[in-house]
């Protein structure tokens, strides 16, 4: 979703992924790090305050479509969680713990996603990765969020995709990162 700050000097919505949906309570949970003026403003919101949201935008993880019994590896990183367990990067942890999976889902910093993409290609495992980028419009109009793709776009005939509308989740082989 794009979340609009009230401060008019921060004109554009801040793109934030949905962490959880509680349909019974009609609630969304958004988890974010304070990274600038917009998110600093959000961090001061109190219960009962209102914010304007644009969304739901883009294509998220389709975890619920995985076949029953599928072994999935989930990776997340980059929100300041202290390291526990295996020392090293996520691929070191996968190797050290002999982890195997039929499918991978990942979000986090780009070096981690690159390593996961490489691992998925080498091991012939489908992998879905969520890319992050600064966004302006959030609806595919400004091209401020494009990433390189391995295939040409059918309309524009260039190797680009918009992270805000075509992603943010891509099959790892679709994108050059
Ligand atoms: Fe404008 Fe993606 S943010 S096209």
Short mmCIF file of C-alpha atoms and ligand atoms in Angstrom, two decimals:
data_model
loop_
_atom_site.label_atom_id
_atom_site.label_comp_id
_atom_site.label_asym_id
_atom_site.label_seq_id
_atom_site.Cartn_x
_atom_site.Cartn_y
_atom_site.Cartn_z
CA UNK A 1 0.00 0.00 0.00
CA UNK A 2 1.03 3.60 -0.40
CA UNK A 3 0.66 5.51 2.88
CA UNK A 4 0.25 9.28 2.63
CA UNK A 5 1.88 11.50 5.23
CA UNK A 6 -0.26 14.47 6.31
CA UNK A 7 2.71 16.85 6.10
CA UNK A 8 2.29 18.51 2.69
CA UNK A 9 6.07 18.83 2.26
CA UNK A 10 6.13 15.04 1.95
CA UNK A 11 3.87 14.85 -1.04
CA UNK A 12 4.26 11.25 -2.17
CA UNK A 13 2.87 8.11 -0.53
CA UNK A 14 5.37 5.82 1.22
CA UNK A 15 5.29 2.25 -0.16
CA UNK A 16 4.97 -0.26 2.68
CA UNK A 17 4.28 -3.99 2.42
CA UNK A 18 1.35 -5.57 4.19
CA UNK A 19 2.62 -7.75 7.01
CA UNK A 20 -0.71 -9.26 8.05
CA UNK A 21 -4.41 -9.04 7.29
CA UNK A 22 -7.00 -9.70 9.99
CA UNK A 23 -10.26 -10.05 8.09
CA UNK A 24 -12.35 -10.48 11.25
CA UNK A 25 -11.10 -7.24 12.77
CA UNK A 26 -10.88 -5.55 9.36
CA UNK A 27 -7.26 -4.64 10.11
CA UNK A 28 -4.00 -4.45 8.18
CA UNK A 29 -0.66 -4.65 9.94
CA UNK A 30 2.20 -2.67 8.40
CA UNK A 31 5.73 -3.03 9.75
CA UNK A 32 8.26 -0.39 8.79
CA UNK A 33 11.51 1.21 9.86
CA UNK A 34 11.61 4.96 10.43
CA UNK A 35 13.76 6.05 7.49
CA UNK A 36 12.74 9.65 6.86
CA UNK A 37 10.14 12.35 7.42
CA UNK A 38 7.17 10.29 6.22
CA UNK A 39 7.77 7.22 8.34
CA UNK A 40 8.76 9.45 11.28
CA UNK A 41 5.30 11.00 11.03
CA UNK A 42 3.64 7.56 10.94
CA UNK A 43 5.53 6.53 14.06
CA UNK A 44 3.69 9.29 15.98
CA UNK A 45 0.21 8.05 15.01
CA UNK A 46 -2.05 7.16 17.91
CA UNK A 47 -4.93 4.69 18.03
CA UNK A 48 -7.91 6.32 16.34
CA UNK A 49 -5.85 8.59 14.07
CA UNK A 50 -6.62 8.20 10.39
CA UNK A 51 -4.26 7.89 7.43
CA UNK A 52 -4.99 7.83 3.73
CA UNK A 53 -3.91 4.61 1.98
CA UNK A 54 -3.57 3.91 -1.72
CA UNK A 55 -3.93 0.25 -2.54
CA UNK A 56 -3.80 -2.61 -2.52
CA UNK A 57 -0.96 -2.24 -5.07
CA UNK A 58 1.18 -4.70 -7.01
CA UNK A 59 1.58 -8.45 -6.73
CA UNK A 60 2.54 -10.07 -3.44
CA UNK A 61 3.61 -13.56 -2.43
CA UNK A 62 1.15 -16.32 -3.43
CA UNK A 63 2.11 -18.59 -0.53
CA UNK A 64 -1.38 -20.03 -0.14
CA UNK A 65 -1.21 -21.45 -3.71
CA UNK A 66 1.67 -23.80 -2.87
CA UNK A 67 0.73 -27.51 -3.00
CA UNK A 68 0.15 -29.21 0.38
CA UNK A 69 3.36 -30.86 1.60
CA UNK A 70 5.58 -28.38 -0.23
CA UNK A 71 8.71 -27.58 1.77
CA UNK A 72 9.27 -23.85 1.66
CA UNK A 73 12.27 -21.79 2.77
CA UNK A 74 11.33 -18.33 3.98
CA UNK A 75 13.92 -15.58 4.17
CA UNK A 76 13.48 -12.14 5.63
CA UNK A 77 16.07 -9.65 6.69
CA UNK A 78 17.08 -6.08 7.02
CA UNK A 79 14.86 -4.86 9.84
CA UNK A 80 17.51 -4.84 12.52
CA UNK A 81 16.87 -8.22 14.16
CA UNK A 82 19.97 -9.25 16.13
CA UNK A 83 21.77 -12.27 14.61
CA UNK A 84 21.07 -15.65 16.19
CA UNK A 85 22.15 -19.19 15.30
CA UNK A 86 24.64 -19.74 12.46
CA UNK A 87 27.22 -17.01 11.91
CA UNK A 88 27.53 -15.74 8.34
CA UNK A 89 25.05 -14.91 5.63
CA UNK A 90 21.79 -16.71 4.90
CA UNK A 91 23.39 -19.02 2.37
CA UNK A 92 25.99 -20.03 4.99
CA UNK A 93 23.09 -20.88 7.31
CA UNK A 94 21.35 -22.94 4.61
CA UNK A 95 24.55 -24.89 3.93
CA UNK A 96 25.53 -25.28 7.60
CA UNK A 97 22.11 -26.61 8.57
CA UNK A 98 21.60 -28.80 5.48
CA UNK A 99 18.34 -27.03 4.68
CA UNK A 100 16.39 -28.10 1.61
CA UNK A 101 13.21 -26.79 0.07
CA UNK A 102 10.91 -27.14 -2.92
CA UNK A 103 10.30 -23.41 -3.10
CA UNK A 104 11.81 -20.21 -1.67
CA UNK A 105 10.14 -16.97 -0.61
CA UNK A 106 12.38 -14.04 0.32
CA UNK A 107 12.39 -10.37 1.15
CA UNK A 108 15.25 -8.29 2.44
CA UNK A 109 18.39 -6.48 1.34
CA UNK A 110 19.53 -6.77 -2.28
CA UNK A 111 22.82 -8.66 -1.61
CA UNK A 112 20.79 -11.33 0.20
CA UNK A 113 18.25 -11.54 -2.63
CA UNK A 114 21.09 -11.84 -5.16
CA UNK A 115 22.59 -14.73 -3.22
CA UNK A 116 19.20 -16.44 -2.93
CA UNK A 117 18.55 -15.97 -6.65
CA UNK A 118 21.91 -17.57 -7.46
CA UNK A 119 21.24 -20.45 -5.08
CA UNK A 120 17.78 -21.03 -6.58
CA UNK A 121 19.17 -21.12 -10.12
CA UNK A 122 22.01 -23.46 -9.17
CA UNK A 123 19.67 -25.82 -7.30
CA UNK A 124 16.79 -25.51 -9.79
CA UNK A 125 14.33 -24.34 -7.11
CA UNK A 126 11.54 -21.83 -7.82
CA UNK A 127 12.14 -18.69 -5.79
CA UNK A 128 9.93 -15.67 -5.26
CA UNK A 129 11.71 -12.52 -4.15
CA UNK A 130 10.23 -9.20 -3.09
CA UNK A 131 12.16 -6.22 -4.46
CA UNK A 132 12.28 -2.83 -2.80
CA UNK A 133 12.73 0.47 -4.57
CA UNK A 134 11.99 4.11 -3.97
CA UNK A 135 8.57 4.80 -5.46
CA UNK A 136 6.76 7.93 -6.51
CA UNK A 137 3.34 7.25 -8.05
CA UNK A 138 3.00 3.62 -6.93
CA UNK A 139 0.62 2.88 -9.83
CA UNK A 140 2.93 2.28 -12.79
CA UNK A 141 2.84 5.77 -14.31
CA UNK A 142 6.17 7.44 -13.48
CA UNK A 143 8.64 4.59 -14.22
CA UNK A 144 10.59 5.63 -11.14
CA UNK A 145 10.81 2.08 -9.84
CA UNK A 146 11.82 -0.04 -12.84
CA UNK A 147 14.11 -3.04 -12.53
CA UNK A 148 15.88 -5.00 -15.26
CA UNK A 149 14.17 -8.17 -16.43
CA UNK A 150 15.39 -11.20 -18.34
CA UNK A 151 12.45 -10.97 -20.79
CA UNK A 152 11.21 -8.07 -22.87
CA UNK A 153 7.98 -6.40 -21.83
CA UNK A 154 5.29 -7.19 -24.43
CA UNK A 155 4.15 -3.56 -24.69
CA UNK A 156 7.31 -1.48 -24.31
CA UNK A 157 9.72 -4.07 -25.88
CA UNK A 158 12.37 -3.29 -23.26
CA UNK A 159 13.81 -5.48 -20.50
CA UNK A 160 12.12 -3.56 -17.73
CA UNK A 161 9.39 -4.14 -15.17
CA UNK A 162 7.80 -1.73 -12.73
CA UNK A 163 8.33 -2.92 -9.19
CA UNK A 164 5.20 -1.12 -7.98
CA UNK A 165 2.75 -2.80 -10.38
CA UNK A 166 4.50 -5.82 -11.95
CA UNK A 167 6.08 -6.70 -8.58
CA UNK A 168 7.20 -6.19 -5.94
CA UNK A 169 7.34 -10.02 -5.89
CA UNK A 170 8.99 -11.65 -8.92
CA UNK A 171 10.12 -15.15 -9.70
CA UNK A 172 13.88 -14.79 -9.24
CA UNK A 173 14.67 -15.80 -12.82
CA UNK A 174 12.49 -13.00 -14.23
CA UNK A 175 14.73 -10.23 -12.94
CA UNK A 176 18.37 -9.19 -13.26
CA UNK A 177 19.54 -8.07 -9.84
FE1 LIG B 1 5.76 5.12 -10.46
FE2 LIG B 1 6.42 2.56 -10.02
S1 LIG B 1 6.45 4.20 -8.63
S2 LIG B 1 5.93 3.51 -11.90
#
